[in-house]
Amino acid sequence: MERSSICYSYPAMPRTLDPEFRQALAARIRFYNEMGIYDFYRRPSAEDVAPDEIGTAVATNHTQSGEEMSPRRSAAVATPVLAEDNIFEVIAPKPEQSVSDPVKALKIIREDLGDCTRCVLHKQGRKQIVFGVGNPKADLMFVGEGPGADEDTQGEPFVGRAGQLLNNMIKAMGLEREQVYIANIVKCRPPGNRTPEREECETCSPFLMRQIAVVKPKVIVALGAVAAKTLLAMNASMMQLRGRFYEFRPAGARSNDPNWDGCKLAVTYHPAFLLRDPRQKGEAWKDLQMVMTELGLKTPKANA
Ligand code: URA
């Protein structure tokens, strides 16, 4: 199976920083940490973007199956800074990293999120923040786009019609909903169920990245284009994104975590899209079978 290592192609920080600059930078980062901000990004220049990995994907942003997301503002993908000598990682450990119990660690992230007002979604009619649900030590994690009306009311991801289909997909894999972890790219309902804006995704997804780093799943399934493109920080059609695994390490995860090397990420259609176009269910099932094989789950025999 073809594998990619796109998430390891981060541009390196300069090896040695001027001590005065380093001190000023450390003070600034401490200031941000005190405000609950732990993830830092820089927009790479055109030379930073590997042409075979991201450049071609950006260039071929053709619409496919109604599962598209608006193109990135530029080829400048929001790239997590994860060099070996990453100053940010050294001086900005996240509070949950000192806790071994994943339930407690997730609680810390939830508390950090607070009554979030970091993006405009907080003032556009959300009833509550929809954090995530499921097994805090799950091998398998599903990531959707954002809460809809039912999720906004109940405070739990994927509880409406799309959620029922997701439950059936999980069952078809031989699992129970309680065995997996389910979350979204944005934690507040976009008004009228519109697609979340890039800025909303970029503001909210660091919290999801922290949830992923705590749960440490073996496989993440990105449901739909918004989840796939945000998690992979690349712009491509669903047709290009599906059918393979990507090596994935969430931005900000410790690169020296002895218990976790990152995980694999697969892309499939969003259940809401499958409700609109049930003919694609067979394709989604192929994606899930690929995931089942990776997880060592029994797949149904062909023609059985
Ligand atoms: N669609 C999503 O992307 N997430 C939900 O939680 C519900 C519907």
PDB file of C-alpha atoms and ligand atoms in Angstrom:
ATOM      1  CA  MET A   1       0.000   0.000   0.000  1.00  0.00           C
ATOM      2  CA  GLU A   2       1.271   3.438  -0.880  1.00  0.00           C
ATOM      3  CA  ARG A   3       2.278   5.471   2.124  1.00  0.00           C
ATOM      4  CA  SER A   4       3.111   9.105   2.520  1.00  0.00           C
ATOM      5  CA  SER A   5       5.146  10.999   5.043  1.00  0.00           C
ATOM      6  CA  ILE A   6       3.851  14.434   4.252  1.00  0.00           C
ATOM      7  CA  CYS A   7       3.550  15.342   7.883  1.00  0.00           C
ATOM      8  CA  TYR A   8       7.266  14.987   8.478  1.00  0.00           C
ATOM      9  CA  SER A   9       8.356  17.442   5.826  1.00  0.00           C
ATOM     10  CA  TYR A  10       8.410  20.433   8.129  1.00  0.00           C
ATOM     11  CA  PRO A  11      10.928  23.158   7.511  1.00  0.00           C
ATOM     12  CA  ALA A  12      13.568  23.239  10.218  1.00  0.00           C
ATOM     13  CA  MET A  13      14.205  26.181  12.528  1.00  0.00           C
ATOM     14  CA  PRO A  14      17.694  27.645  12.357  1.00  0.00           C
ATOM     15  CA  ARG A  15      20.016  25.413  14.396  1.00  0.00           C
ATOM     16  CA  THR A  16      21.364  28.209  16.601  1.00  0.00           C
ATOM     17  CA  LEU A  17      19.351  31.168  17.745  1.00  0.00           C
ATOM     18  CA  ASP A  18      20.886  34.390  18.921  1.00  0.00           C
ATOM     19  CA  PRO A  19      20.671  34.123  22.770  1.00  0.00           C
ATOM     20  CA  GLU A  20      18.980  37.489  23.104  1.00  0.00           C
ATOM     21  CA  PHE A  21      16.442  36.585  20.427  1.00  0.00           C
ATOM     22  CA  ARG A  22      15.869  33.215  22.064  1.00  0.00           C
ATOM     23  CA  GLN A  23      15.197  34.889  25.422  1.00  0.00           C
ATOM     24  CA  ALA A  24      12.745  37.348  23.888  1.00  0.00           C
ATOM     25  CA  LEU A  25      11.038  34.531  22.019  1.00  0.00           C
ATOM     26  CA  ALA A  26      10.782  32.443  25.203  1.00  0.00           C
ATOM     27  CA  ALA A  27       9.201  35.359  27.070  1.00  0.00           C
ATOM     28  CA  ARG A  28       6.700  35.892  24.286  1.00  0.00           C
ATOM     29  CA  ILE A  29       5.786  32.187  24.219  1.00  0.00           C
ATOM     30  CA  ARG A  30       5.363  32.129  27.999  1.00  0.00           C
ATOM     31  CA  PHE A  31       2.999  35.094  27.608  1.00  0.00           C
ATOM     32  CA  TYR A  32       0.935  33.187  25.032  1.00  0.00           C
ATOM     33  CA  ASN A  33       0.930  30.044  27.187  1.00  0.00           C
ATOM     34  CA  GLU A  34      -0.497  32.050  30.063  1.00  0.00           C
ATOM     35  CA  MET A  35      -3.369  32.965  27.758  1.00  0.00           C
ATOM     36  CA  GLY A  36      -3.906  29.267  26.955  1.00  0.00           C
ATOM     37  CA  ILE A  37      -2.237  29.327  23.540  1.00  0.00           C
ATOM     38  CA  TYR A  38       0.211  26.462  22.955  1.00  0.00           C
ATOM     39  CA  ASP A  39       0.326  25.854  19.226  1.00  0.00           C
ATOM     40  CA  PHE A  40       2.394  28.039  16.951  1.00  0.00           C
ATOM     41  CA  TYR A  41       2.453  28.080  13.207  1.00  0.00           C
ATOM     42  CA  ARG A  42       4.401  29.785  10.548  1.00  0.00           C
ATOM     43  CA  ARG A  43       3.432  30.124   6.952  1.00  0.00           C
ATOM     44  CA  PRO A  44       6.187  28.631   4.834  1.00  0.00           C
ATOM     45  CA  SER A  45       7.544  30.273   1.744  1.00  0.00           C
ATOM     46  CA  ALA A  46       6.956  28.622  -1.629  1.00  0.00           C
ATOM     47  CA  GLU A  47      10.313  26.778  -1.346  1.00  0.00           C
ATOM     48  CA  ASP A  48       9.178  25.088   1.871  1.00  0.00           C
ATOM     49  CA  VAL A  49       6.339  23.280   0.156  1.00  0.00           C
ATOM     50  CA  ALA A  50       7.413  20.001  -1.392  1.00  0.00           C
ATOM     51  CA  PRO A  51       6.065  20.151  -4.950  1.00  0.00           C
ATOM     52  CA  ASP A  52       5.300  16.455  -5.219  1.00  0.00           C
ATOM     53  CA  GLU A  53       3.318  16.435  -1.984  1.00  0.00           C
ATOM     54  CA  ILE A  54       1.387  19.637  -1.649  1.00  0.00           C
ATOM     55  CA  GLY A  55       2.059  21.751  -4.697  1.00  0.00           C
ATOM     56  CA  THR A  56       0.403  19.373  -7.129  1.00  0.00           C
ATOM     57  CA  ALA A  57      -2.523  18.923  -4.810  1.00  0.00           C
ATOM     58  CA  VAL A  58      -3.038  22.674  -4.622  1.00  0.00           C
ATOM     59  CA  ALA A  59      -2.861  22.927  -8.364  1.00  0.00           C
ATOM     60  CA  THR A  60      -5.535  20.314  -8.954  1.00  0.00           C
ATOM     61  CA  ASN A  61      -8.379  21.618  -6.887  1.00  0.00           C
ATOM     62  CA  HIS A  62     -11.192  20.367  -9.052  1.00  0.00           C
ATOM     63  CA  THR A  63     -14.637  19.906  -7.629  1.00  0.00           C
ATOM     64  CA  GLN A  64     -15.636  16.344  -6.955  1.00  0.00           C
ATOM     65  CA  SER A  65     -18.828  14.858  -5.599  1.00  0.00           C
ATOM     66  CA  GLY A  66     -19.945  17.968  -3.739  1.00  0.00           C
ATOM     67  CA  GLU A  67     -17.372  17.120  -1.055  1.00  0.00           C
ATOM     68  CA  GLU A  68     -15.117  20.102  -1.632  1.00  0.00           C
ATOM     69  CA  MET A  69     -13.800  22.854   0.581  1.00  0.00           C
ATOM     70  CA  SER A  70     -12.751  26.292  -0.571  1.00  0.00           C
ATOM     71  CA  PRO A  71      -9.114  26.417  -1.679  1.00  0.00           C
ATOM     72  CA  ARG A  72      -6.466  27.492   0.780  1.00  0.00           C
ATOM     73  CA  ARG A  73      -5.675  31.186   0.772  1.00  0.00           C
ATOM     74  CA  SER A  74      -2.416  30.245  -0.923  1.00  0.00           C
ATOM     75  CA  ALA A  75      -0.045  27.356  -1.246  1.00  0.00           C
ATOM     76  CA  ALA A  76       1.120  28.602   2.147  1.00  0.00           C
ATOM     77  CA  VAL A  77      -0.194  25.748   4.218  1.00  0.00           C
ATOM     78  CA  ALA A  78      -0.394  26.431   7.955  1.00  0.00           C
ATOM     79  CA  THR A  79       2.584  24.295   8.809  1.00  0.00           C
ATOM     80  CA  PRO A  80       3.211  23.212  12.371  1.00  0.00           C
ATOM     81  CA  VAL A  81       6.730  23.982  13.537  1.00  0.00           C
ATOM     82  CA  LEU A  82       8.132  20.619  14.560  1.00  0.00           C
ATOM     83  CA  ALA A  83      11.863  20.662  14.032  1.00  0.00           C
ATOM     84  CA  GLU A  84      14.113  18.428  16.169  1.00  0.00           C
ATOM     85  CA  ASP A  85      15.398  21.427  18.080  1.00  0.00           C
ATOM     86  CA  ASN A  86      11.971  22.942  18.323  1.00  0.00           C
ATOM     87  CA  ILE A  87      12.197  25.765  20.838  1.00  0.00           C
ATOM     88  CA  PHE A  88       8.412  25.847  21.149  1.00  0.00           C
ATOM     89  CA  GLU A  89       8.176  22.186  22.058  1.00  0.00           C
ATOM     90  CA  VAL A  90      10.891  22.547  24.677  1.00  0.00           C
ATOM     91  CA  ILE A  91       9.502  25.525  26.494  1.00  0.00           C
ATOM     92  CA  ALA A  92       5.789  25.140  25.868  1.00  0.00           C
ATOM     93  CA  PRO A  93       4.703  21.735  27.172  1.00  0.00           C
ATOM     94  CA  LYS A  94       0.946  21.587  27.247  1.00  0.00           C
ATOM     95  CA  PRO A  95      -0.601  21.166  30.688  1.00  0.00           C
ATOM     96  CA  GLU A  96      -2.138  17.781  29.833  1.00  0.00           C
ATOM     97  CA  GLN A  97       1.303  16.372  28.979  1.00  0.00           C
ATOM     98  CA  SER A  98       2.119  16.059  32.667  1.00  0.00           C
ATOM     99  CA  VAL A  99      -0.924  13.836  33.231  1.00  0.00           C
ATOM    100  CA  SER A 100      -0.934  10.134  32.336  1.00  0.00           C
ATOM    101  CA  ASP A 101      -4.672   9.492  32.754  1.00  0.00           C
ATOM    102  CA  PRO A 102      -6.276  10.350  29.382  1.00  0.00           C
ATOM    103  CA  VAL A 103      -9.619  11.161  31.031  1.00  0.00           C
ATOM    104  CA  LYS A 104      -7.929  13.793  33.178  1.00  0.00           C
ATOM    105  CA  ALA A 105      -5.856  15.019  30.233  1.00  0.00           C
ATOM    106  CA  LEU A 106      -8.958  15.503  28.077  1.00  0.00           C
ATOM    107  CA  LYS A 107     -10.609  17.337  30.961  1.00  0.00           C
ATOM    108  CA  ILE A 108      -7.663  19.731  31.090  1.00  0.00           C
ATOM    109  CA  ILE A 109      -8.043  20.462  27.364  1.00  0.00           C
ATOM    110  CA  ARG A 110     -11.778  20.998  27.814  1.00  0.00           C
ATOM    111  CA  GLU A 111     -11.102  23.394  30.682  1.00  0.00           C
ATOM    112  CA  ASP A 112      -8.541  25.229  28.563  1.00  0.00           C
ATOM    113  CA  LEU A 113     -11.174  25.658  25.880  1.00  0.00           C
ATOM    114  CA  GLY A 114     -13.481  27.211  28.469  1.00  0.00           C
ATOM    115  CA  ASP A 115     -16.476  29.123  27.167  1.00  0.00           C
ATOM    116  CA  CYS A 116     -14.516  29.707  23.987  1.00  0.00           C
ATOM    117  CA  THR A 117     -14.787  33.031  22.153  1.00  0.00           C
ATOM    118  CA  ARG A 118     -11.689  32.550  19.972  1.00  0.00           C
ATOM    119  CA  CYS A 119     -13.575  32.671  16.661  1.00  0.00           C
ATOM    120  CA  VAL A 120     -16.801  34.186  15.388  1.00  0.00           C
ATOM    121  CA  LEU A 121     -18.788  30.974  15.818  1.00  0.00           C
ATOM    122  CA  HIS A 122     -19.285  31.763  19.511  1.00  0.00           C
ATOM    123  CA  LYS A 123     -21.557  34.676  18.578  1.00  0.00           C
ATOM    124  CA  GLN A 124     -23.388  33.043  15.709  1.00  0.00           C
ATOM    125  CA  GLY A 125     -26.000  31.092  17.609  1.00  0.00           C
ATOM    126  CA  ARG A 126     -24.152  28.128  19.098  1.00  0.00           C
ATOM    127  CA  LYS A 127     -25.926  26.632  22.108  1.00  0.00           C
ATOM    128  CA  GLN A 128     -22.857  24.862  23.455  1.00  0.00           C
ATOM    129  CA  ILE A 129     -19.379  23.637  22.649  1.00  0.00           C
ATOM    130  CA  VAL A 130     -19.311  20.063  21.319  1.00  0.00           C
ATOM    131  CA  PHE A 131     -15.994  18.735  22.561  1.00  0.00           C
ATOM    132  CA  GLY A 132     -15.806  15.067  21.614  1.00  0.00           C
ATOM    133  CA  VAL A 133     -17.019  11.728  22.893  1.00  0.00           C
ATOM    134  CA  GLY A 134     -15.946   8.139  23.287  1.00  0.00           C
ATOM    135  CA  ASN A 135     -13.133   5.940  24.485  1.00  0.00           C
ATOM    136  CA  PRO A 136     -10.228   8.125  25.651  1.00  0.00           C
ATOM    137  CA  LYS A 137      -7.856   5.273  24.713  1.00  0.00           C
ATOM    138  CA  ALA A 138      -9.514   4.404  21.406  1.00  0.00           C
ATOM    139  CA  ASP A 139      -7.525   2.754  18.623  1.00  0.00           C
ATOM    140  CA  LEU A 140      -9.834   4.383  16.123  1.00  0.00           C
ATOM    141  CA  MET A 141     -10.890   8.011  15.959  1.00  0.00           C
ATOM    142  CA  PHE A 142     -13.392   9.638  13.600  1.00  0.00           C
ATOM    143  CA  VAL A 143     -13.146  13.344  12.838  1.00  0.00           C
ATOM    144  CA  GLY A 144     -16.033  15.205  11.229  1.00  0.00           C
ATOM    145  CA  GLU A 145     -16.526  18.786  10.190  1.00  0.00           C
ATOM    146  CA  GLY A 146     -18.559  20.509  12.888  1.00  0.00           C
ATOM    147  CA  PRO A 147     -21.702  20.099  14.960  1.00  0.00           C
ATOM    148  CA  GLY A 148     -25.122  20.362  13.354  1.00  0.00           C
ATOM    149  CA  ALA A 149     -28.388  21.310  15.062  1.00  0.00           C
ATOM    150  CA  ASP A 150     -28.809  18.000  16.928  1.00  0.00           C
ATOM    151  CA  GLU A 151     -25.216  17.983  18.127  1.00  0.00           C
ATOM    152  CA  ASP A 152     -25.509  21.621  19.219  1.00  0.00           C
ATOM    153  CA  THR A 153     -28.587  20.731  21.272  1.00  0.00           C
ATOM    154  CA  GLN A 154     -27.219  17.525  22.792  1.00  0.00           C
ATOM    155  CA  GLY A 155     -23.560  18.536  23.171  1.00  0.00           C
ATOM    156  CA  GLU A 156     -22.325  15.364  21.499  1.00  0.00           C
ATOM    157  CA  PRO A 157     -20.865  14.874  18.005  1.00  0.00           C
ATOM    158  CA  PHE A 158     -22.706  12.826  15.395  1.00  0.00           C
ATOM    159  CA  VAL A 159     -26.049  12.249  17.110  1.00  0.00           C
ATOM    160  CA  GLY A 160     -28.338  13.333  14.233  1.00  0.00           C
ATOM    161  CA  ARG A 161     -29.073  11.516  10.974  1.00  0.00           C
ATOM    162  CA  ALA A 162     -25.452  11.581   9.859  1.00  0.00           C
ATOM    163  CA  GLY A 163     -24.576  10.234  13.295  1.00  0.00           C
ATOM    164  CA  GLN A 164     -26.947   7.307  12.862  1.00  0.00           C
ATOM    165  CA  LEU A 165     -25.225   6.437   9.613  1.00  0.00           C
ATOM    166  CA  LEU A 166     -21.816   6.787  11.294  1.00  0.00           C
ATOM    167  CA  ASN A 167     -23.034   4.420  14.029  1.00  0.00           C
ATOM    168  CA  ASN A 168     -23.993   1.903  11.337  1.00  0.00           C
ATOM    169  CA  MET A 169     -20.588   2.294   9.693  1.00  0.00           C
ATOM    170  CA  ILE A 170     -18.897   1.658  13.058  1.00  0.00           C
ATOM    171  CA  LYS A 171     -21.114  -1.406  13.636  1.00  0.00           C
ATOM    172  CA  ALA A 172     -20.312  -2.724  10.169  1.00  0.00           C
ATOM    173  CA  MET A 173     -16.653  -2.607  11.183  1.00  0.00           C
ATOM    174  CA  GLY A 174     -17.494  -4.900  14.108  1.00  0.00           C
ATOM    175  CA  LEU A 175     -17.156  -2.125  16.703  1.00  0.00           C
ATOM    176  CA  GLU A 176     -19.422  -0.237  19.085  1.00  0.00           C
ATOM    177  CA  ARG A 177     -19.660   3.555  19.127  1.00  0.00           C
ATOM    178  CA  GLU A 178     -18.349   3.532  22.712  1.00  0.00           C
ATOM    179  CA  GLN A 179     -15.109   1.864  21.571  1.00  0.00           C
ATOM    180  CA  VAL A 180     -14.058   4.705  19.271  1.00  0.00           C
ATOM    181  CA  TYR A 181     -13.471   8.419  19.839  1.00  0.00           C
ATOM    182  CA  ILE A 182     -15.461  10.946  17.819  1.00  0.00           C
ATOM    183  CA  ALA A 183     -14.750  14.661  17.401  1.00  0.00           C
ATOM    184  CA  ASN A 184     -14.987  17.476  14.883  1.00  0.00           C
ATOM    185  CA  ILE A 185     -12.664  20.058  13.362  1.00  0.00           C
ATOM    186  CA  VAL A 186     -14.749  22.897  14.826  1.00  0.00           C
ATOM    187  CA  LYS A 187     -16.509  22.549  18.136  1.00  0.00           C
ATOM    188  CA  CYS A 188     -19.286  25.078  17.594  1.00  0.00           C
ATOM    189  CA  ARG A 189     -22.163  24.821  15.151  1.00  0.00           C
ATOM    190  CA  PRO A 190     -21.692  27.021  12.085  1.00  0.00           C
ATOM    191  CA  PRO A 191     -24.934  28.926  11.444  1.00  0.00           C
ATOM    192  CA  GLY A 192     -27.285  27.137   9.057  1.00  0.00           C
ATOM    193  CA  ASN A 193     -24.803  24.239   8.992  1.00  0.00           C
ATOM    194  CA  ARG A 194     -22.569  26.152   6.601  1.00  0.00           C
ATOM    195  CA  THR A 195     -19.071  24.845   5.971  1.00  0.00           C
ATOM    196  CA  PRO A 196     -16.678  26.218   8.588  1.00  0.00           C
ATOM    197  CA  GLU A 197     -14.347  28.933   7.316  1.00  0.00           C
ATOM    198  CA  ARG A 198     -10.643  28.235   7.124  1.00  0.00           C
ATOM    199  CA  GLU A 199      -9.947  30.686   9.934  1.00  0.00           C
ATOM    200  CA  GLU A 200     -12.467  28.913  12.171  1.00  0.00           C
ATOM    201  CA  CYS A 201     -10.829  25.553  11.387  1.00  0.00           C
ATOM    202  CA  GLU A 202      -7.361  26.920  12.067  1.00  0.00           C
ATOM    203  CA  THR A 203      -8.432  28.516  15.339  1.00  0.00           C
ATOM    204  CA  CYS A 204     -10.256  25.462  16.656  1.00  0.00           C
ATOM    205  CA  SER A 205      -8.191  22.529  15.353  1.00  0.00           C
ATOM    206  CA  PRO A 206      -5.251  22.967  17.792  1.00  0.00           C
ATOM    207  CA  PHE A 207      -7.609  21.719  20.502  1.00  0.00           C
ATOM    208  CA  LEU A 208      -8.482  18.693  18.365  1.00  0.00           C
ATOM    209  CA  MET A 209      -4.759  18.092  17.816  1.00  0.00           C
ATOM    210  CA  ARG A 210      -4.299  18.022  21.577  1.00  0.00           C
ATOM    211  CA  GLN A 211      -7.199  15.559  21.923  1.00  0.00           C
ATOM    212  CA  ILE A 212      -5.562  13.325  19.306  1.00  0.00           C
ATOM    213  CA  ALA A 213      -2.221  13.504  21.129  1.00  0.00           C
ATOM    214  CA  VAL A 214      -3.963  12.357  24.324  1.00  0.00           C
ATOM    215  CA  VAL A 215      -6.107   9.568  22.826  1.00  0.00           C
ATOM    216  CA  LYS A 216      -3.200   8.342  20.670  1.00  0.00           C
ATOM    217  CA  PRO A 217      -5.360   6.398  18.206  1.00  0.00           C
ATOM    218  CA  LYS A 218      -3.778   3.926  15.812  1.00  0.00           C
ATOM    219  CA  VAL A 219      -5.944   5.201  12.987  1.00  0.00           C
ATOM    220  CA  ILE A 220      -7.864   8.425  12.373  1.00  0.00           C
ATOM    221  CA  VAL A 221     -10.631   8.470   9.792  1.00  0.00           C
ATOM    222  CA  ALA A 222     -11.227  11.955   8.402  1.00  0.00           C
ATOM    223  CA  LEU A 223     -14.881  12.231   7.405  1.00  0.00           C
ATOM    224  CA  GLY A 224     -15.134  14.483   4.378  1.00  0.00           C
ATOM    225  CA  ALA A 225     -13.077  17.172   2.754  1.00  0.00           C
ATOM    226  CA  VAL A 226     -13.009  19.704   5.588  1.00  0.00           C
ATOM    227  CA  ALA A 227     -11.635  17.188   8.098  1.00  0.00           C
ATOM    228  CA  ALA A 228      -9.177  15.717   5.594  1.00  0.00           C
ATOM    229  CA  LYS A 229      -7.813  19.024   4.368  1.00  0.00           C
ATOM    230  CA  THR A 230      -7.524  20.550   7.816  1.00  0.00           C
ATOM    231  CA  LEU A 231      -5.802  17.538   9.354  1.00  0.00           C
ATOM    232  CA  LEU A 232      -3.471  16.995   6.423  1.00  0.00           C
ATOM    233  CA  ALA A 233      -2.936  20.706   5.746  1.00  0.00           C
ATOM    234  CA  MET A 234      -3.283  20.091   2.042  1.00  0.00           C
ATOM    235  CA  ASN A 235      -5.767  20.898  -0.630  1.00  0.00           C
ATOM    236  CA  ALA A 236      -6.831  18.102  -2.936  1.00  0.00           C
ATOM    237  CA  SER A 237     -10.010  16.492  -4.160  1.00  0.00           C
ATOM    238  CA  MET A 238     -11.638  13.648  -2.243  1.00  0.00           C
ATOM    239  CA  MET A 239     -10.735  11.381  -5.136  1.00  0.00           C
ATOM    240  CA  GLN A 240      -7.062  12.209  -4.625  1.00  0.00           C
ATOM    241  CA  LEU A 241      -7.225  12.008  -0.852  1.00  0.00           C
ATOM    242  CA  ARG A 242      -9.030   8.661  -0.456  1.00  0.00           C
ATOM    243  CA  GLY A 243      -7.689   5.153  -0.857  1.00  0.00           C
ATOM    244  CA  ARG A 244      -4.399   5.399   1.040  1.00  0.00           C
ATOM    245  CA  PHE A 245      -2.951   5.986   4.481  1.00  0.00           C
ATOM    246  CA  TYR A 246      -1.067   9.090   5.553  1.00  0.00           C
ATOM    247  CA  GLU A 247       1.437   9.140   8.385  1.00  0.00           C
ATOM    248  CA  PHE A 248       0.030  11.602  10.872  1.00  0.00           C
ATOM    249  CA  ARG A 249       1.379  13.396  13.904  1.00  0.00           C
ATOM    250  CA  PRO A 250      -0.778  16.188  15.304  1.00  0.00           C
ATOM    251  CA  ALA A 251       0.777  19.604  15.413  1.00  0.00           C
ATOM    252  CA  GLY A 252       2.310  20.167  18.809  1.00  0.00           C
ATOM    253  CA  ALA A 253       2.541  16.486  19.763  1.00  0.00           C
ATOM    254  CA  ARG A 254       5.819  15.660  21.421  1.00  0.00           C
ATOM    255  CA  SER A 255       8.203  14.290  18.820  1.00  0.00           C
ATOM    256  CA  ASN A 256       9.988  12.322  21.563  1.00  0.00           C
ATOM    257  CA  ASP A 257       6.922  10.710  23.116  1.00  0.00           C
ATOM    258  CA  PRO A 258       8.145   7.150  23.795  1.00  0.00           C
ATOM    259  CA  ASN A 259       4.582   5.812  23.787  1.00  0.00           C
ATOM    260  CA  TRP A 260       3.516   7.199  20.493  1.00  0.00           C
ATOM    261  CA  ASP A 261       5.003   7.577  17.081  1.00  0.00           C
ATOM    262  CA  GLY A 262       1.999   9.206  15.507  1.00  0.00           C
ATOM    263  CA  CYS A 263      -0.685   7.289  13.696  1.00  0.00           C
ATOM    264  CA  LYS A 264      -2.201   6.591  10.313  1.00  0.00           C
ATOM    265  CA  LEU A 265      -4.902   8.704   8.769  1.00  0.00           C
ATOM    266  CA  ALA A 266      -7.421   7.612   6.156  1.00  0.00           C
ATOM    267  CA  VAL A 267      -9.988   9.746   4.355  1.00  0.00           C
ATOM    268  CA  THR A 268     -13.526   8.757   3.509  1.00  0.00           C
ATOM    269  CA  TYR A 269     -16.796  10.413   2.603  1.00  0.00           C
ATOM    270  CA  HIS A 270     -18.753  12.326   5.225  1.00  0.00           C
ATOM    271  CA  PRO A 271     -21.888  10.416   6.334  1.00  0.00           C
ATOM    272  CA  ALA A 272     -24.038  13.466   5.471  1.00  0.00           C
ATOM    273  CA  PHE A 273     -22.705  13.246   1.918  1.00  0.00           C
ATOM    274  CA  LEU A 274     -23.495   9.508   1.837  1.00  0.00           C
ATOM    275  CA  LEU A 275     -27.067  10.298   2.900  1.00  0.00           C
ATOM    276  CA  ARG A 276     -27.326  12.601  -0.108  1.00  0.00           C
ATOM    277  CA  ASP A 277     -25.608  10.168  -2.485  1.00  0.00           C
ATOM    278  CA  PRO A 278     -26.021   6.594  -1.171  1.00  0.00           C
ATOM    279  CA  ARG A 279     -24.377   5.211  -4.334  1.00  0.00           C
ATOM    280  CA  GLN A 280     -21.028   6.183  -2.779  1.00  0.00           C
ATOM    281  CA  LYS A 281     -21.546   3.937   0.243  1.00  0.00           C
ATOM    282  CA  GLY A 282     -19.662   1.114  -1.456  1.00  0.00           C
ATOM    283  CA  GLU A 283     -16.640   3.388  -1.884  1.00  0.00           C
ATOM    284  CA  ALA A 284     -16.805   4.410   1.773  1.00  0.00           C
ATOM    285  CA  TRP A 285     -16.996   0.753   2.758  1.00  0.00           C
ATOM    286  CA  LYS A 286     -13.767   0.111   0.811  1.00  0.00           C
ATOM    287  CA  ASP A 287     -12.088   2.864   2.866  1.00  0.00           C
ATOM    288  CA  LEU A 288     -13.347   1.366   6.113  1.00  0.00           C
ATOM    289  CA  GLN A 289     -12.179  -2.115   5.130  1.00  0.00           C
ATOM    290  CA  MET A 290      -8.703  -0.696   4.535  1.00  0.00           C
ATOM    291  CA  VAL A 291      -8.861   0.700   8.082  1.00  0.00           C
ATOM    292  CA  MET A 292     -10.128  -2.619   9.467  1.00  0.00           C
ATOM    293  CA  THR A 293      -7.176  -4.445   7.937  1.00  0.00           C
ATOM    294  CA  GLU A 294      -4.786  -1.920   9.509  1.00  0.00           C
ATOM    295  CA  LEU A 295      -6.428  -2.413  12.907  1.00  0.00           C
ATOM    296  CA  GLY A 296      -6.452  -6.205  12.583  1.00  0.00           C
ATOM    297  CA  LEU A 297     -10.253  -6.338  12.522  1.00  0.00           C
ATOM    298  CA  LYS A 298     -11.902  -9.150  10.637  1.00  0.00           C
ATOM    299  CA  THR A 299     -13.106  -8.023   7.214  1.00  0.00           C
ATOM    300  CA  PRO A 300     -15.963  -9.863   5.475  1.00  0.00           C
ATOM    301  CA  LYS A 301     -14.789 -12.282   2.809  1.00  0.00           C
ATOM    302  CA  ALA A 302     -15.515 -11.237  -0.770  1.00  0.00           C
ATOM    303  CA  ASN A 303     -18.779 -12.853  -2.014  1.00  0.00           C
ATOM    304  CA  ALA A 304     -19.524 -14.089   1.516  1.00  0.00           C
TER     305      ALA A 304
HETATM  306  N1  URA B   1     -21.591  16.481  10.936  1.00  0.00           N
HETATM  307  C1  URA B   1     -20.354  16.627  11.437  1.00  0.00           C
HETATM  308  O1  URA B   1     -19.401  16.868  10.716  1.00  0.00           O
HETATM  309  N2  URA B   1     -20.204  16.493  12.732  1.00  0.00           N
HETATM  310  C2  URA B   1     -21.184  16.229  13.554  1.00  0.00           C
HETATM  311  O2  URA B   1     -20.951  16.116  14.752  1.00  0.00           O
HETATM  312  C3  URA B   1     -22.470  16.067  13.001  1.00  0.00           C
HETATM  313  C4  URA B   1     -22.653  16.203  11.693  1.00  0.00           C
END
